[in-house]
Amino acid sequence: MPTEDVIVNVYGANWCSDCRRTKKYLGEQRIHYGWFDIERPGPEGEKALQFVYDTNEEIFSTKKRKIPAVEVIKEGERKIFVEPSNFELANFLGLATKAKKSFYHTIIIGAGPAGLTAAIYLARDGYDVLVIEQSTVGGQAFITNKLDNFPGFPEGISGAQFAENVKTQAERFGVEILSPQKVLEVSTCHQDGSFEECQFRVVKTESQEFTCSTVLIATGSNYRQLVVPGSDALLGVTIHYCATCDGFFYKNKKIFVVGGGNSAFEESLFLKEKFAKEVTILVRKDKPRASPVLQEKVKDREGMDVWVNSEVVELFGEDKLEKVTVKHHDTGKVEEYYPDGIFVFIGLSPNTVFLKHITLDSQGFVVTTNQQTSAKGIFAAGDCRLGSVKQAVAAAGEGSAAAIAIREYLSKN
Ligand code: NDP
């Protein structure tokens, strides 16, 4: 796009994964942007931080510090965004995101490790494959600071580099990636048809409609939100879902971490090591789910505490956390506490709300048998699937298993 017609300014911090995603997207589109680091010492950093506060206030009517804050001026029209999706930016910037064909052997929804692995396998076998991704190629793996346990990378690899490598590999085999583009519906070939009768599936996005023989749902999952009275007002101000992004604000401060799984324990260790003076992990049951190794690490660390049987009841404060009440299930008492901030890691919720004709469990995870969903010709792999183990390497493995199941299906239908 002719960049002289557009001015884009991104305000954020170097450790913020959403800021990296936004800059990467603009870079891929060859759009020049100004980068304003809110951490930069001196007046420039202060001015950038003030811009973030003002933008958040304009959008949410409260003084939050969610980043990135993005200012776009296009043909004289100014628009501000906070944590915009790539799709929102693309829409405002008028960037064309059209696929080359209208029919594919397989449409894969989601460009994380599961989707891209399946795409590589199928394209390598000569099938026409379209991958549709609403946000960033790489999925959750992209926003992970470092993948340390994916075999083949003895020194570990950054999530962003990993995503780039898999994308390059997929494109080498001719996989087409449509991004950012949101899938709205997956349906049968005609309104009254069943998946059993229909030979084709229809995939509708915000701007195009495709037919295909098979669909792979590989949409992954997102962090589950803590919903208690008061949580809405404080989201992004003193309630956070990303330690790497927001930990910086808690240098030498006291924080609560909610959750008893591996994420809560791993992120707590990171927050304590890099920033916080005290970290208290609140586990609602009588024991955490986190692995014994992580529990041991936390136990041995000075300044870290685990409170079991402890559940957040309410959060108080408007533009700053003033107080939190916690119910201790063993005593039945509700006590008041005054941490500086709260980080929440209470599991994942699958990105499957658009699936209307496929059996999901009560949490929204896709029910499968050997990667096949309840609808003929529609498969699922990775973190959105019921029973998946939520690991990048496992998602990649499921992607290959799904590709083999799809290949088998295509050979018979
Ligand atoms: P998990 O589902 O494993 O754990 C979620 C935790 O949050 C549980 O302790 C759960 O409590 C608690 N919880 C859920 N809802 C609430 C609520 N409303 N209030 C308070 N607590 C709540 O999620 P994770 O994000 O930790 O992990 C997801 C997956 O990713 C897992 O499979 C995990 O093993 C994996 N993972 C692996 C890592 C690694 O191998 N290095 C690192 C991080 C994650 P309860 O037990 O009561 O339900």
Coordinates of C-alpha atoms and ligand atoms in Angstrom, one line a residue:
M1 CA 0.0 0.0 0.0
P2 CA 1.3 3.5 -0.7
T3 CA 2.7 4.3 2.8
E4 CA 2.9 8.0 2.2
D5 CA -0.9 8.1 2.6
V6 CA -0.8 6.6 6.0
I7 CA 0.8 7.3 9.3
V8 CA 1.0 4.5 11.9
N9 CA 2.4 5.0 15.4
V10 CA 2.7 2.0 17.7
Y11 CA 3.1 2.7 21.5
G12 CA 4.2 -0.2 23.6
A13 CA 7.2 -2.0 25.2
N14 CA 9.8 -4.3 23.8
W15 CA 8.8 -7.3 26.0
C16 CA 5.1 -7.1 24.9
S17 CA 4.2 -9.9 22.6
D18 CA 1.1 -8.2 21.2
C19 CA 3.3 -5.2 20.3
R20 CA 5.7 -7.6 18.5
R21 CA 2.8 -9.1 16.7
T22 CA 1.5 -5.7 15.6
K23 CA 4.9 -4.5 14.4
K24 CA 5.5 -7.8 12.6
Y25 CA 2.2 -7.5 10.8
L26 CA 2.9 -4.0 9.7
G27 CA 6.4 -5.0 8.6
E28 CA 5.0 -7.9 6.5
Q29 CA 2.6 -5.4 4.9
R30 CA 5.6 -3.0 4.3
I31 CA 3.9 -0.2 6.2
H32 CA 6.3 2.1 7.9
Y33 CA 5.4 2.8 11.5
G34 CA 6.7 5.0 14.3
W35 CA 7.7 3.0 17.5
F36 CA 7.3 4.7 20.8
D37 CA 8.7 2.7 23.8
I38 CA 6.9 3.5 27.0
E39 CA 9.8 2.2 29.0
R40 CA 12.4 4.6 27.5
P41 CA 13.9 6.6 30.3
G42 CA 13.2 10.4 30.1
P43 CA 10.5 12.6 28.6
E44 CA 10.1 10.6 25.4
G45 CA 9.1 7.5 27.4
E46 CA 6.9 9.5 29.7
K47 CA 5.1 11.0 26.8
A48 CA 4.6 7.6 25.2
L49 CA 3.2 6.2 28.4
Q50 CA 0.9 9.2 28.7
F51 CA -0.3 8.5 25.2
V52 CA -1.2 4.9 26.2
Y53 CA -3.1 6.1 29.2
D54 CA -5.0 8.7 27.2
T55 CA -5.8 6.2 24.4
N56 CA -7.1 3.7 26.9
E57 CA -9.2 6.3 28.6
E58 CA -10.7 7.4 25.3
I59 CA -11.6 3.8 24.4
F60 CA -12.5 2.3 27.7
S61 CA -13.4 5.5 29.7
T62 CA -10.9 4.5 32.4
K63 CA -7.2 5.0 32.7
K64 CA -5.8 1.6 31.7
R65 CA -2.3 0.9 30.3
K66 CA -3.1 -1.8 27.8
I67 CA -0.6 -2.0 25.0
P68 CA 0.0 -1.7 22.2
A69 CA -1.9 1.5 21.6
V70 CA -1.9 2.2 17.9
E71 CA -2.7 5.5 16.1
V72 CA -3.4 5.3 12.4
I73 CA -4.0 8.4 10.3
K74 CA -5.2 7.5 6.8
E75 CA -6.2 10.1 4.2
G76 CA -6.8 12.6 7.0
E77 CA -8.9 10.2 9.1
R78 CA -7.5 9.4 12.5
K79 CA -8.3 6.2 14.4
I80 CA -6.9 4.8 17.6
F81 CA -6.8 1.2 18.7
V82 CA -5.7 -0.6 21.8
E83 CA -4.5 -4.2 21.4
P84 CA -5.9 -4.3 17.9
S85 CA -6.1 -7.6 16.0
N86 CA -4.3 -7.8 12.7
F87 CA -7.7 -8.1 11.1
E88 CA -8.9 -4.8 12.7
L89 CA -5.8 -3.0 11.4
A90 CA -6.1 -4.6 8.0
N91 CA -9.7 -3.6 7.7
F92 CA -9.0 0.1 8.5
L93 CA -5.9 0.1 6.3
G94 CA -7.9 -1.4 3.4
L95 CA -5.4 -4.3 2.9
A96 CA -6.7 -6.9 0.5
T97 CA -6.8 -10.4 2.0
K98 CA -8.3 -12.6 -0.7
A99 CA -7.6 -16.2 -1.5
K100 CA -6.6 -17.3 -5.0
K101 CA -9.2 -20.0 -5.5
S102 CA -12.7 -20.7 -4.4
F103 CA -12.3 -24.5 -4.0
Y104 CA -9.7 -26.4 -1.9
H105 CA -9.3 -30.0 -1.0
T106 CA -8.8 -28.9 2.6
I107 CA -9.4 -25.7 4.4
I108 CA -7.5 -25.5 7.7
I109 CA -8.8 -23.0 10.2
G110 CA -6.0 -21.8 12.4
A111 CA -2.3 -21.4 11.7
G112 CA -0.8 -22.7 14.9
P113 CA 1.5 -25.8 15.1
A114 CA -1.5 -28.2 14.5
G115 CA -2.9 -26.4 11.5
L116 CA 0.5 -25.7 9.8
T117 CA 1.8 -29.3 10.4
A118 CA -1.3 -30.7 8.7
A119 CA -1.0 -28.2 5.9
I120 CA 2.6 -29.2 5.3
Y121 CA 1.7 -32.9 5.1
L122 CA -1.3 -32.4 2.8
A123 CA 0.3 -29.9 0.5
R124 CA 3.4 -32.2 0.2
D125 CA 1.0 -34.9 -1.0
G126 CA -0.3 -32.6 -3.7
Y127 CA -3.6 -31.4 -2.2
D128 CA -4.7 -27.8 -2.5
V129 CA -4.7 -26.4 1.0
L130 CA -5.8 -23.1 2.3
V131 CA -5.0 -22.1 5.9
I132 CA -7.2 -19.3 7.3
E133 CA -5.9 -17.5 10.3
Q134 CA -7.7 -14.6 12.1
S135 CA -4.7 -13.3 13.9
T136 CA -1.0 -14.3 13.8
V137 CA 0.6 -17.3 12.1
G138 CA 2.1 -19.5 14.8
G139 CA -0.9 -19.3 17.2
Q140 CA -0.1 -19.4 21.0
A141 CA 3.4 -20.6 20.1
F142 CA 4.1 -17.2 18.4
I143 CA 3.4 -15.3 21.6
T144 CA 5.5 -17.7 23.7
N145 CA 8.8 -16.0 24.6
K146 CA 10.8 -19.1 24.1
L147 CA 9.9 -22.7 23.2
D148 CA 12.3 -24.7 25.3
N149 CA 10.9 -28.2 25.1
F150 CA 10.2 -28.6 21.3
P151 CA 12.6 -31.3 20.1
G152 CA 15.2 -30.3 17.6
F153 CA 16.1 -26.9 19.1
P154 CA 18.9 -27.6 21.6
E155 CA 19.1 -24.0 22.7
G156 CA 15.3 -23.4 22.5
I157 CA 13.8 -21.1 19.9
S158 CA 11.7 -17.9 20.2
G159 CA 8.0 -18.4 19.5
A160 CA 8.2 -15.7 16.7
Q161 CA 11.2 -17.5 15.0
F162 CA 9.5 -20.9 15.3
A163 CA 6.3 -19.5 13.7
E164 CA 8.3 -17.9 10.9
N165 CA 10.2 -21.2 10.3
V166 CA 6.9 -23.3 10.1
K167 CA 5.3 -20.7 7.8
T168 CA 8.2 -20.7 5.4
Q169 CA 8.2 -24.5 5.4
A170 CA 4.5 -24.6 4.6
E171 CA 4.8 -22.0 1.8
R172 CA 7.6 -24.1 0.3
F173 CA 5.1 -26.8 -0.3
G174 CA 2.5 -24.4 -1.8
V175 CA 0.3 -23.9 1.2
E176 CA -1.8 -20.7 0.8
I177 CA -2.2 -18.8 4.0
L178 CA -5.1 -16.2 4.3
S179 CA -4.5 -13.9 7.2
P180 CA -5.9 -12.0 8.9
Q181 CA -9.3 -13.4 8.1
K182 CA -12.0 -14.6 10.5
V183 CA -14.1 -17.7 9.7
L184 CA -17.7 -17.0 10.5
E185 CA -19.3 -20.4 9.7
V186 CA -18.6 -23.9 8.5
S187 CA -21.7 -25.4 6.9
T188 CA -23.0 -28.0 4.5
C189 CA -23.3 -27.5 0.7
H190 CA -26.9 -26.4 0.8
Q191 CA -29.1 -25.2 3.6
D192 CA -31.1 -28.3 4.4
G193 CA -28.3 -30.8 3.6
S194 CA -26.5 -32.9 6.2
F195 CA -22.8 -33.4 6.2
E196 CA -23.5 -37.1 5.4
E197 CA -25.2 -36.2 2.2
C198 CA -23.1 -33.3 1.1
Q199 CA -19.9 -33.9 -0.8
F200 CA -18.6 -30.3 -0.1
R201 CA -18.3 -28.2 3.0
V202 CA -18.8 -24.4 2.9
V203 CA -16.5 -22.1 4.8
K204 CA -17.6 -18.5 5.1
T205 CA -15.3 -15.7 6.2
E206 CA -16.0 -12.0 6.6
S207 CA -15.2 -11.4 3.0
Q208 CA -15.3 -14.7 1.0
E209 CA -17.0 -18.0 0.8
F210 CA -15.2 -21.2 -0.2
T211 CA -16.1 -24.8 -0.9
C212 CA -13.9 -27.6 0.1
S213 CA -13.9 -31.4 0.5
T214 CA -12.6 -31.4 4.0
V215 CA -12.1 -28.9 6.9
L216 CA -9.6 -29.1 9.7
I217 CA -10.5 -27.2 12.8
A218 CA -7.2 -26.2 14.5
T219 CA -8.3 -22.9 16.1
G220 CA -6.5 -23.5 19.4
S221 CA -7.6 -21.8 22.6
N222 CA -7.2 -18.6 24.6
Y223 CA -6.7 -17.8 28.2
R224 CA -9.8 -18.2 30.3
Q225 CA -10.9 -14.9 32.1
L226 CA -11.5 -14.5 35.8
V227 CA -15.1 -13.3 36.1
V228 CA -15.8 -12.0 39.6
P229 CA -17.5 -8.7 40.7
G230 CA -15.1 -5.9 39.9
S231 CA -12.9 -7.8 37.5
D232 CA -14.2 -6.0 34.4
A233 CA -13.2 -2.5 35.5
L234 CA -9.7 -3.6 36.3
L235 CA -8.8 -5.6 33.2
G236 CA -5.5 -4.5 31.9
V237 CA -5.0 -2.0 34.8
T238 CA -4.2 -4.3 37.6
I239 CA -5.6 -7.7 36.3
H240 CA -3.3 -9.3 33.8
Y241 CA -3.2 -12.4 31.6
C242 CA 0.4 -12.1 30.3
A243 CA 3.4 -12.1 32.6
T244 CA 5.9 -11.3 29.9
C245 CA 3.7 -8.3 28.7
D246 CA 2.8 -6.8 32.0
G247 CA 5.2 -8.1 34.6
F248 CA 7.4 -5.0 34.2
F249 CA 4.8 -2.8 36.0
Y250 CA 5.4 -4.8 39.2
K251 CA 9.1 -4.3 39.9
N252 CA 9.6 -4.9 43.6
K253 CA 5.8 -5.1 44.1
K254 CA 3.5 -7.7 45.7
I255 CA 1.3 -9.7 43.4
F256 CA -1.3 -12.4 43.5
V257 CA -1.4 -15.1 40.9
V258 CA -4.7 -17.0 40.4
G259 CA -4.6 -20.6 39.3
G260 CA -3.2 -23.9 40.3
G261 CA -2.0 -25.4 37.0
N262 CA 1.4 -25.4 35.2
S263 CA 0.9 -22.0 33.7
A264 CA 0.2 -20.3 37.1
F265 CA 3.3 -21.9 38.6
E266 CA 5.6 -21.3 35.7
E267 CA 4.5 -17.7 35.2
S268 CA 4.7 -17.1 38.9
L269 CA 8.4 -18.2 38.9
F270 CA 9.0 -15.9 36.0
L271 CA 7.3 -13.0 37.7
K272 CA 9.3 -13.5 40.9
E273 CA 12.6 -13.9 39.1
K274 CA 12.3 -10.9 36.9
F275 CA 10.1 -8.4 38.7
A276 CA 8.1 -9.0 41.9
K277 CA 9.1 -8.9 45.5
E278 CA 6.4 -11.2 46.6
V279 CA 4.2 -13.6 44.7
T280 CA 1.3 -15.4 46.3
I281 CA -0.4 -18.2 44.3
L282 CA -4.1 -18.7 45.0
V283 CA -5.3 -22.2 44.4
R284 CA -9.1 -22.8 44.8
K285 CA -8.9 -26.5 45.5
D286 CA -7.0 -28.2 48.3
K287 CA -4.0 -29.0 46.0
P288 CA -2.5 -27.5 42.9
R289 CA -2.6 -29.3 39.5
A290 CA 0.9 -28.1 38.6
S291 CA 3.6 -30.7 38.1
P292 CA 5.6 -31.7 41.2
V293 CA 8.8 -30.2 39.7
L294 CA 7.2 -26.8 39.4
Q295 CA 5.6 -27.1 42.9
E296 CA 9.0 -27.9 44.4
K297 CA 10.6 -24.9 42.6
V298 CA 8.0 -22.6 44.0
K299 CA 8.3 -24.1 47.5
D300 CA 12.1 -23.5 47.6
R301 CA 11.8 -19.9 46.4
E302 CA 12.0 -17.1 49.0
G303 CA 9.2 -14.5 48.5
M304 CA 6.8 -17.1 47.0
D305 CA 3.8 -18.6 48.8
V306 CA 1.0 -20.9 47.8
W307 CA -2.4 -20.6 49.4
V308 CA -4.6 -23.6 48.7
N309 CA -8.4 -23.6 49.3
S310 CA -8.4 -19.9 48.4
E311 CA -10.6 -18.3 45.8
V312 CA -11.0 -14.7 44.8
V313 CA -14.5 -13.4 45.7
E314 CA -14.4 -9.7 44.6
L315 CA -12.0 -7.0 43.4
F316 CA -12.3 -3.4 44.4
G317 CA -11.1 -0.3 42.7
E318 CA -11.7 1.6 39.4
D319 CA -8.5 2.6 37.8
K320 CA -6.3 0.8 40.4
L321 CA -6.8 -2.3 42.5
E322 CA -7.6 -1.1 46.0
K323 CA -8.5 -4.4 47.7
V324 CA -9.3 -8.0 47.0
T325 CA -11.4 -10.3 49.0
V326 CA -10.5 -14.0 49.1
K327 CA -12.6 -16.9 50.5
H328 CA -10.6 -19.5 52.4
H329 CA -12.6 -22.6 51.9
D330 CA -11.0 -24.5 54.8
T331 CA -12.1 -21.9 57.4
G332 CA -15.0 -20.5 55.4
K333 CA -13.7 -17.0 56.2
V334 CA -13.6 -14.2 53.6
E335 CA -10.5 -12.0 54.2
E336 CA -9.3 -8.7 52.6
Y337 CA -5.9 -8.3 51.0
Y338 CA -4.0 -5.5 49.3
P339 CA -1.7 -6.8 46.5
D340 CA -0.5 -4.3 43.9
G341 CA -1.7 -6.4 41.0
I342 CA -3.2 -9.8 40.0
F343 CA -2.2 -12.2 37.3
V344 CA -4.7 -14.8 36.2
F345 CA -3.7 -18.2 34.7
I346 CA -6.8 -20.4 35.1
G347 CA -6.7 -22.5 32.0
L348 CA -7.8 -22.3 28.4
S349 CA -11.0 -21.8 26.6
P350 CA -11.3 -23.1 23.0
N351 CA -11.9 -20.8 20.0
T352 CA -14.9 -22.7 18.7
V353 CA -17.9 -20.4 19.1
F354 CA -18.4 -20.2 15.4
L355 CA -19.0 -24.0 15.1
K356 CA -22.7 -24.5 15.1
H357 CA -23.0 -28.0 13.5
I358 CA -20.3 -29.9 15.4
T359 CA -20.5 -31.7 18.7
L360 CA -18.6 -29.7 21.4
D361 CA -18.3 -30.5 25.1
S362 CA -19.7 -28.3 27.8
Q363 CA -16.6 -26.1 27.8
G364 CA -16.6 -25.8 24.0
F365 CA -13.8 -28.3 23.1
V366 CA -14.4 -30.2 19.9
V367 CA -15.3 -33.9 20.5
T368 CA -13.4 -36.2 18.1
T369 CA -12.7 -39.8 17.4
N370 CA -9.3 -40.2 15.8
Q371 CA -9.3 -36.5 14.8
Q372 CA -12.7 -36.9 13.1
T373 CA -15.5 -34.7 14.5
S374 CA -19.2 -35.5 14.6
A375 CA -19.6 -34.0 11.1
K376 CA -18.4 -36.0 8.1
G377 CA -15.3 -34.5 6.4
I378 CA -14.6 -32.2 9.3
F379 CA -11.6 -32.9 11.5
A380 CA -10.0 -31.3 14.5
A381 CA -6.5 -31.1 15.9
G382 CA -4.6 -29.3 18.7
D383 CA -5.7 -27.3 21.7
C384 CA -9.3 -26.8 20.6
R385 CA -9.9 -30.6 20.7
L386 CA -11.3 -32.3 23.8
G387 CA -8.5 -34.4 25.3
S388 CA -5.5 -32.6 23.8
V389 CA -2.6 -32.0 26.1
K390 CA -2.0 -28.3 25.2
Q391 CA 1.6 -28.6 24.2
A392 CA 3.0 -27.2 20.9
V393 CA 4.8 -30.5 20.1
A394 CA 1.6 -32.5 20.8
A395 CA -0.4 -30.1 18.6
A396 CA 2.0 -30.6 15.7
G397 CA 1.7 -34.4 16.2
E398 CA -2.1 -34.1 16.1
G399 CA -1.8 -32.0 12.9
S400 CA 0.1 -34.9 11.3
A401 CA -2.4 -37.5 12.5
A402 CA -5.3 -35.3 11.2
A403 CA -3.5 -34.9 7.8
I404 CA -3.3 -38.7 7.5
A405 CA -7.0 -39.1 8.4
I406 CA -7.9 -36.4 5.8
R407 CA -5.8 -38.1 3.2
E408 CA -7.6 -41.4 3.9
Y409 CA -10.9 -39.6 3.7
L410 CA -10.0 -37.8 0.4
S411 CA -9.0 -41.1 -1.2
K412 CA -12.5 -42.6 -0.5
N413 CA -14.8 -39.6 -1.1
Ligands
NDP1 P1 -5.0 -25.9 33.7 O1 -6.4 -26.2 33.1 O2 -4.0 -27.0 33.8 O3 -5.2 -25.4 35.2 C1 -6.1 -24.4 35.4 C2 -6.0 -24.0 36.9 O4 -6.9 -22.9 37.1 C3 -6.6 -25.1 37.8 O5 -5.8 -25.1 39.0 C4 -8.0 -24.7 38.1 O6 -8.5 -25.1 39.3 C5 -7.8 -23.2 38.1 N1 -9.0 -22.5 37.8 C6 -9.9 -22.6 36.8 N2 -10.9 -21.7 36.9 C7 -10.7 -21.0 38.0 C8 -11.4 -19.9 38.6 N3 -12.5 -19.4 38.0 N4 -10.8 -19.4 39.7 C9 -9.7 -19.9 40.2 N5 -9.0 -20.9 39.7 C10 -9.5 -21.5 38.6 O7 -4.5 -24.7 32.9 P2 -3.1 -24.1 32.5 O8 -3.3 -22.8 31.8 O9 -2.2 -24.0 33.7 O10 -2.5 -25.2 31.5 C11 -3.1 -25.5 30.3 C12 -2.4 -26.7 29.7 O11 -1.1 -26.2 29.3 C13 -2.2 -27.8 30.7 O12 -2.4 -29.0 29.9 C14 -0.8 -27.6 31.1 O13 -0.2 -28.8 31.5 C15 -0.1 -27.1 29.9 N6 1.1 -26.3 30.2 C16 2.3 -26.9 30.2 C17 3.4 -26.2 30.5 C18 4.7 -27.0 30.4 O14 4.7 -28.1 30.2 N7 5.8 -26.3 30.6 C19 3.4 -24.8 30.8 C20 2.1 -24.3 30.9 C21 1.0 -25.0 30.6 P3 -9.2 -26.5 39.5 O15 -8.1 -27.5 39.6 O16 -10.0 -26.3 40.8 O17 -10.1 -26.7 38.3

